Coordinates of C-alpha atoms in Angstrom, one line a residue:
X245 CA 27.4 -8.3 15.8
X246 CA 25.8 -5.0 16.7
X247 CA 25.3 -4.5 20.6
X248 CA 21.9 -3.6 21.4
X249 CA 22.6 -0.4 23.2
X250 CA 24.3 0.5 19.8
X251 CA 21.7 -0.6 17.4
X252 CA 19.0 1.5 18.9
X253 CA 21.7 4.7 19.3
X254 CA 22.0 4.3 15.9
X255 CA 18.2 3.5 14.8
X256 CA 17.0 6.9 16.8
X257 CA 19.6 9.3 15.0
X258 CA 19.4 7.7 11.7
X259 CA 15.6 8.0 11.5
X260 CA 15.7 10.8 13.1
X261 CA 18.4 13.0 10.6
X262 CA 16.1 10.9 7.7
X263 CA 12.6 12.2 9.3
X264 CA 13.7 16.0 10.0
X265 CA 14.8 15.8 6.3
X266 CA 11.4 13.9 4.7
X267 CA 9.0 16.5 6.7
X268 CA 10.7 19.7 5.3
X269 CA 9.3 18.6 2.0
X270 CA 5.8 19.0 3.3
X271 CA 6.3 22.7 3.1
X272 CA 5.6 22.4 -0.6
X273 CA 1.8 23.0 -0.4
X274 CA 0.9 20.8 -3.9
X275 CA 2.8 18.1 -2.4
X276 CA 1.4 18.3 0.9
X277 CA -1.9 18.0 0.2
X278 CA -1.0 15.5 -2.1
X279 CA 0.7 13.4 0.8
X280 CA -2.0 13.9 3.1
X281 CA -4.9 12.8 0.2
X282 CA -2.9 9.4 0.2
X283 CA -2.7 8.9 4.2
X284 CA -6.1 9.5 4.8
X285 CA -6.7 6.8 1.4
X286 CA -4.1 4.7 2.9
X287 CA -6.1 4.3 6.4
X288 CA -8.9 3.9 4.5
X289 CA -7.7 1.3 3.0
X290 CA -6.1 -0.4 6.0
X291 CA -9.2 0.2 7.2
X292 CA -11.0 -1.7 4.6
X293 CA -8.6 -4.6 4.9
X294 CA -9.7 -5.7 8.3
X295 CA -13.1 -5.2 6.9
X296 CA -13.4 -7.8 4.7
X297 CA -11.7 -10.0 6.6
X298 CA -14.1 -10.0 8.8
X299 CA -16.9 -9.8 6.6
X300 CA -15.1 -13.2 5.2
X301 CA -15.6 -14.5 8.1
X302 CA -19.2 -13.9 8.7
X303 CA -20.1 -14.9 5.2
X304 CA -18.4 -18.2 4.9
X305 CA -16.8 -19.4 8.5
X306 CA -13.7 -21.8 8.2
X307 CA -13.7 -20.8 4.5
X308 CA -12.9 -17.3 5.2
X309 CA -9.7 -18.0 3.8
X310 CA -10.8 -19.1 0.2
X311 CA -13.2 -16.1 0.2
X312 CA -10.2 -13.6 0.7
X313 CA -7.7 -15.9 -1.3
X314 CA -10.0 -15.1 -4.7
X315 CA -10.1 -11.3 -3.5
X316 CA -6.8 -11.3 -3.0
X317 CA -6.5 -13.0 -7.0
X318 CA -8.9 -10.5 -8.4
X319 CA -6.6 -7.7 -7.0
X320 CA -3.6 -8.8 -8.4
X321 CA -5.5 -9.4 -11.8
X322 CA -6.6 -6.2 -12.1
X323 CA -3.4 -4.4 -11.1
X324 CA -1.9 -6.4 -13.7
X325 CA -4.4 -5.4 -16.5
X326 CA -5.7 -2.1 -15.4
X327 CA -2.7 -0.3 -14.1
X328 CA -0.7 -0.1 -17.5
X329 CA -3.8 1.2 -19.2
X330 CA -4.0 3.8 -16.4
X331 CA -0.4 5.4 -16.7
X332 CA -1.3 5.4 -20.7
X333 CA -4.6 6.6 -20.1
X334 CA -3.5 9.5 -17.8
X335 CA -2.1 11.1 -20.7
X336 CA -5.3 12.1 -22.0
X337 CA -7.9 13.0 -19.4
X338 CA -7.1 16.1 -16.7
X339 CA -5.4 14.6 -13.5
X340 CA -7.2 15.9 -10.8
X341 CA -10.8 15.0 -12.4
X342 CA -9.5 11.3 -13.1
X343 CA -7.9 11.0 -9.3
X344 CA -11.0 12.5 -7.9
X345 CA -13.6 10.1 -10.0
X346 CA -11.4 7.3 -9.1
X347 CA -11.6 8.1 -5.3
X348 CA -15.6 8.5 -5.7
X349 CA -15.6 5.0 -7.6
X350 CA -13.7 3.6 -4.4
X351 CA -15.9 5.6 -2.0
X352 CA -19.2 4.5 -3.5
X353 CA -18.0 0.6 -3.5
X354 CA -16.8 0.8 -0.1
X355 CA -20.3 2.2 0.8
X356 CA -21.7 -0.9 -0.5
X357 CA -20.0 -3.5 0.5
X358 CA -21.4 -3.9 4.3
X359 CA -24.7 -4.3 2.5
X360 CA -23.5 -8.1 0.4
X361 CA -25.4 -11.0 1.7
X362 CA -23.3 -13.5 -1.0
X363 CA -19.9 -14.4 -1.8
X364 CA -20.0 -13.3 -5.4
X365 CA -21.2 -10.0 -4.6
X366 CA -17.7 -9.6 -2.6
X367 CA -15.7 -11.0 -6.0
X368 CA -17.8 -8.1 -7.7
X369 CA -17.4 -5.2 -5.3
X370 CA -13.3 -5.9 -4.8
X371 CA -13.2 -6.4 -8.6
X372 CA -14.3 -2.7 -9.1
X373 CA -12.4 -1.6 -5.8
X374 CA -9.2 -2.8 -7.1
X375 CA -9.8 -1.5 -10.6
X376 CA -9.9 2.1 -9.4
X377 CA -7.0 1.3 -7.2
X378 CA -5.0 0.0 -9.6
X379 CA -5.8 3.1 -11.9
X380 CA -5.5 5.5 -9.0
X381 CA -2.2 4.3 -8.1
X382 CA 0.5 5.2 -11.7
X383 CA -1.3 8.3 -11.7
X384 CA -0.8 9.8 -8.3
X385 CA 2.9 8.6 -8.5
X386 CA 3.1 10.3 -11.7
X387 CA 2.2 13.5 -10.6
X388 CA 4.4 13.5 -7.9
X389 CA 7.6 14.0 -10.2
X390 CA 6.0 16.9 -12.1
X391 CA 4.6 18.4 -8.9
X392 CA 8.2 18.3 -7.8
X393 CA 11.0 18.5 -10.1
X394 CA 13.9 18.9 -7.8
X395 CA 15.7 15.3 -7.6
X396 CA 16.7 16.3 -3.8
X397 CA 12.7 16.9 -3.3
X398 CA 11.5 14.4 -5.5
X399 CA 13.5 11.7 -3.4
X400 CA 12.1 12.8 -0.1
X401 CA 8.6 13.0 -1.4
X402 CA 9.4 8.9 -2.8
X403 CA 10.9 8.4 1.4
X404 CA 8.2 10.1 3.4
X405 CA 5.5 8.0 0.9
X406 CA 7.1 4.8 1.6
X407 CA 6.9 5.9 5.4
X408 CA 3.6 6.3 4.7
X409 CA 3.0 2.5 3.6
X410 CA 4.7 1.0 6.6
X411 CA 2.8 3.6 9.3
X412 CA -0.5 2.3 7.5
X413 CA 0.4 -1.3 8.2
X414 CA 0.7 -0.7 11.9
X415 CA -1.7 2.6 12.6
X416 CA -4.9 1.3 10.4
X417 CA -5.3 -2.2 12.1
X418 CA -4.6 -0.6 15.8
X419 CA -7.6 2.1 14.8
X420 CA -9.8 -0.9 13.7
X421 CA -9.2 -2.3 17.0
X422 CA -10.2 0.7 18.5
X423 CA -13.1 1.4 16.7
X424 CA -14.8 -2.7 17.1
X425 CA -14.4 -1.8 21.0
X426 CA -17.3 0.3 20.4
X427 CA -19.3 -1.1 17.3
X428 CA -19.4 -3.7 14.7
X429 CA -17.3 -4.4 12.1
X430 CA -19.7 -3.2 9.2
X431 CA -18.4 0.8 10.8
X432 CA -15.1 -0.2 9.7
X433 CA -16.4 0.6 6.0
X434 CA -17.8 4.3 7.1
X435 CA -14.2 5.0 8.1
X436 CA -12.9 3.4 4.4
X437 CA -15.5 5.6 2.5
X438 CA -14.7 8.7 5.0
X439 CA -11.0 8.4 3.5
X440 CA -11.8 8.0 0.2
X441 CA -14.0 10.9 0.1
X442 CA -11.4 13.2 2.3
X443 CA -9.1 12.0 -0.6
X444 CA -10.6 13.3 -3.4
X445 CA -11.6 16.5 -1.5
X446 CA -7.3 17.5 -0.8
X447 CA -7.0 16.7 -4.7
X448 CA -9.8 18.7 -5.1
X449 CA -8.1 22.1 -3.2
X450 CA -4.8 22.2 -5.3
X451 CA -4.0 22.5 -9.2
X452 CA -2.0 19.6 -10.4
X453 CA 0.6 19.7 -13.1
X454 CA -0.9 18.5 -16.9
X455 CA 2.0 16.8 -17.7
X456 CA 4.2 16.8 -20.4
X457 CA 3.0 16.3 -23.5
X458 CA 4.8 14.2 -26.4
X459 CA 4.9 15.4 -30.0
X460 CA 3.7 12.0 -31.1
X461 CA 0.1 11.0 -29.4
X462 CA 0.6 7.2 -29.3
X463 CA -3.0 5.5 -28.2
X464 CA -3.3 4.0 -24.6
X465 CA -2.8 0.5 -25.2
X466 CA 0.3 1.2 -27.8
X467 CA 2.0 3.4 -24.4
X468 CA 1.3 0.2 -22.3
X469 CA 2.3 -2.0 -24.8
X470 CA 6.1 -0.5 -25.2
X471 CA 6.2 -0.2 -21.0
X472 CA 5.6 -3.7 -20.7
X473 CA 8.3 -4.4 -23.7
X474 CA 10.9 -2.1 -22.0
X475 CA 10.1 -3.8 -18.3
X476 CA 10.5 -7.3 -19.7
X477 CA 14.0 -6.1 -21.7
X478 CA 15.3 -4.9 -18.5
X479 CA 17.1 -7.5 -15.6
X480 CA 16.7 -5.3 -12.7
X481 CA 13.4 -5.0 -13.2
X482 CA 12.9 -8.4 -13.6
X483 CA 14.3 -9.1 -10.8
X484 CA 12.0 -6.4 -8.7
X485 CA 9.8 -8.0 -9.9
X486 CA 10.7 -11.5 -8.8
X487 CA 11.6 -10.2 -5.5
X488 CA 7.9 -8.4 -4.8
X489 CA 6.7 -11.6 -6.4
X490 CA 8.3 -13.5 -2.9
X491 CA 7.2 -10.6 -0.3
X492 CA 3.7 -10.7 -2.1
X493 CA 3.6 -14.2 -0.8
X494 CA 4.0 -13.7 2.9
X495 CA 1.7 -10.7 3.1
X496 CA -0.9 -13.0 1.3
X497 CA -0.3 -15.2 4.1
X498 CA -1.2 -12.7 6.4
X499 CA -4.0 -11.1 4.9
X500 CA -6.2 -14.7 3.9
X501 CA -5.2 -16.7 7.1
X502 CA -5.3 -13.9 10.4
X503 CA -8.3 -14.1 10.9
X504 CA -9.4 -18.1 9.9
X505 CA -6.2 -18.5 13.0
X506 CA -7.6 -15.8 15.5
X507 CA -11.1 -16.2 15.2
X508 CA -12.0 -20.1 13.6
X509 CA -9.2 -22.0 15.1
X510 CA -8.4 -19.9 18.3
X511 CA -12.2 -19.2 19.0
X512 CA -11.1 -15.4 19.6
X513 CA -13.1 -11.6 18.6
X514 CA -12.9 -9.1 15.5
X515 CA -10.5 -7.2 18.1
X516 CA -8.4 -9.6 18.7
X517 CA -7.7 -9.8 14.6
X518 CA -7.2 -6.5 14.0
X519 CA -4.7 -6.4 16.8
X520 CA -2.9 -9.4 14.9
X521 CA -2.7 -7.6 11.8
X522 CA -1.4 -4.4 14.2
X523 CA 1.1 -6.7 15.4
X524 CA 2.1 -7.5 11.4
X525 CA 2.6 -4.1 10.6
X526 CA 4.5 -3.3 14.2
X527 CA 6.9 -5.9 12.6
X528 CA 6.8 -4.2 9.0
X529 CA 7.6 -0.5 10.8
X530 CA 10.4 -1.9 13.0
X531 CA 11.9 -3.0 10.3
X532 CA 11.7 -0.2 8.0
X533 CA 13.4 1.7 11.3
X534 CA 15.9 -1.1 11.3
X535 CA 17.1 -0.5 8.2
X536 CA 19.5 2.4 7.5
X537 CA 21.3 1.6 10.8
X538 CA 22.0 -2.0 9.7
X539 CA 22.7 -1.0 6.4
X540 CA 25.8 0.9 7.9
X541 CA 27.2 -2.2 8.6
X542 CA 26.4 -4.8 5.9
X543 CA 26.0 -4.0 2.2
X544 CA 22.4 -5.2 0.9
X545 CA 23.2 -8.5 0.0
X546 CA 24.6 -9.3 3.7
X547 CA 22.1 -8.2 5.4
X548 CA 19.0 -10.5 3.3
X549 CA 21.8 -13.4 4.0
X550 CA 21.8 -12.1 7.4
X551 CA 18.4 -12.1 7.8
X552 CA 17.9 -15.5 6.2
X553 CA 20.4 -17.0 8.3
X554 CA 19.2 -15.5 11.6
X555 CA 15.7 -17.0 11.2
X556 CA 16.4 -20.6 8.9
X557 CA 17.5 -22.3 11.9
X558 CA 14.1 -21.3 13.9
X559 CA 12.3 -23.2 11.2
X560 CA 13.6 -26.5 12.3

């Protein structure tokens, strides 16, 4: 068993060797402004999250939790039908003006929803939301290989975005926190649609890559037709698949129930649930950090029977 003077030795220089190597990448100025069009979305985002949360919350009480539940359904659906058309559909229209129209859609919906008096004008608002989302997101990862084609670069660019993720987990709900010290929880939009909009205005300021064309033009729903063929005939991606299918679950938990726990059953404030979800993506980062070092010692598969083990017998 790691001592824990050694774990954190190891943590700092690990993360440190890997983040000095991830920020050199940012020299690239495509890429950079790239990256920093998807933190500022990210936040946004993150931002967004503890929105409607809270807006749950106002609209239907206790029931908060079914509210966000069938959000949380109408996202998945639409990544599921709308991002395999997008990766197809990205073929065919510029990149940039399809990445910037997208982050307008997601602008102009965020604008809106502070404004919804019923439920159903939520389900509406997240159904177009997640749409763009789910459109936005194959086609900014596909521009990323093109923008750089050097494997050593490319692999950094895939590292510093996933460090992106996990800082968004911990940095948007702390900012929410911040922000509901001073105002209401409807201001938590502005600073969705001021990301959005600061998004589409770095995509704006670089040229992006057209993208390779094939010699045979196959038609957007035959593209995502074969994708979905090959992804099905392949195990390991199956078995992704399976595995995002589990952590899904948990982060559900998180995102329907924080805020029925903080603020129905514990009878606290809007601060006090963004600092839960803060608290949630402290957890997340830590163990992002956690990783390499521990992966020193156990291969993969030790380390998730590690893990399990460590925390099974806490459960009963």
């Amino acid at each position: 068993m790691l001592l824990e003077s050694d774990f954190y030795h190891n943590l700092s220089a690990s993360y440190a060797v890997t983040g000095e190597a991830m920020l050199e990448i940012l020299k690239h100025r495509t890429y950079r402004h790239l990256f920093l069009g998807q933190v500022v979305a990210l936040l946004g985002t993150g931002l967004a999250t503890v929105a409607l949360s809270l807006l749950a919350f106002d609209l239907a009480g206790d029931e908060a939790g079914q509210v966000l539940g069938t959000a949380m359904a109408i996202k998945m659906v639409a990544y599921v039908l709308i991002a395999p058309l997008a990766s197809a559909l990205a073929e065919n229209i510029p990149r940039r003006a399809l990445l910037v129209s997208l982050d307008v859609i997601r602008a102009a919906t965020a604008l809106a929803l502070p404004f919804v008096t019923e439920v159903y004008e939520v389900y509406v608002l997240i159904a177009v939301l997640q749409s763009a989302s789910a459109a936005f997101t194959p086609t900014f990862q596909s521009t990323i290989p093109e923008t750089l084609p050097d494997e050593d670069d490319y692999t950094k660019a895939l590292s510093l975005s996933r460090l992106a993720y996990d800082l968004e987990n911990l940095i948007s709900p702390a900012l929410a926190a911040l922000i509901l010290l001073a105002t209401s929880w409807q201001a938590l939009f502005s600073g969705t649609v001021i990301g959005f909009i600061a998004s589409a205005l770095l995509v704006v300021s670089v040229a992006l890559p057209s993208g390779a064309k094939s010699e045979k033009r196959r038609g957007v729903y035959d593209r995502a037709r074969a994708g979905f063929r090959i992804f099905m005939a392949t195990p390991r991606l199956r078995g992704v698949m399976s595995l995002n299918l589990v952590v899904s679950l948990a982060g559900a938990m998180v995102i329907v129930n924080t805020v029925v726990l903080v603020q129905g059953q514990f009878g606290l404030t809007d601060q006090h649930t963004a600092m839960a979800f803060a608290a949630f993506g402290g957890g997340s980062m830590l163990a992002a950090l956690a990783l390499p070092a521990l992966l020193k010692r156990w291969q993969d598969r030790q380390l998730c029977s590690q893990e399990v083990g460590f925390w099974l017998p806490g459960w009963f």
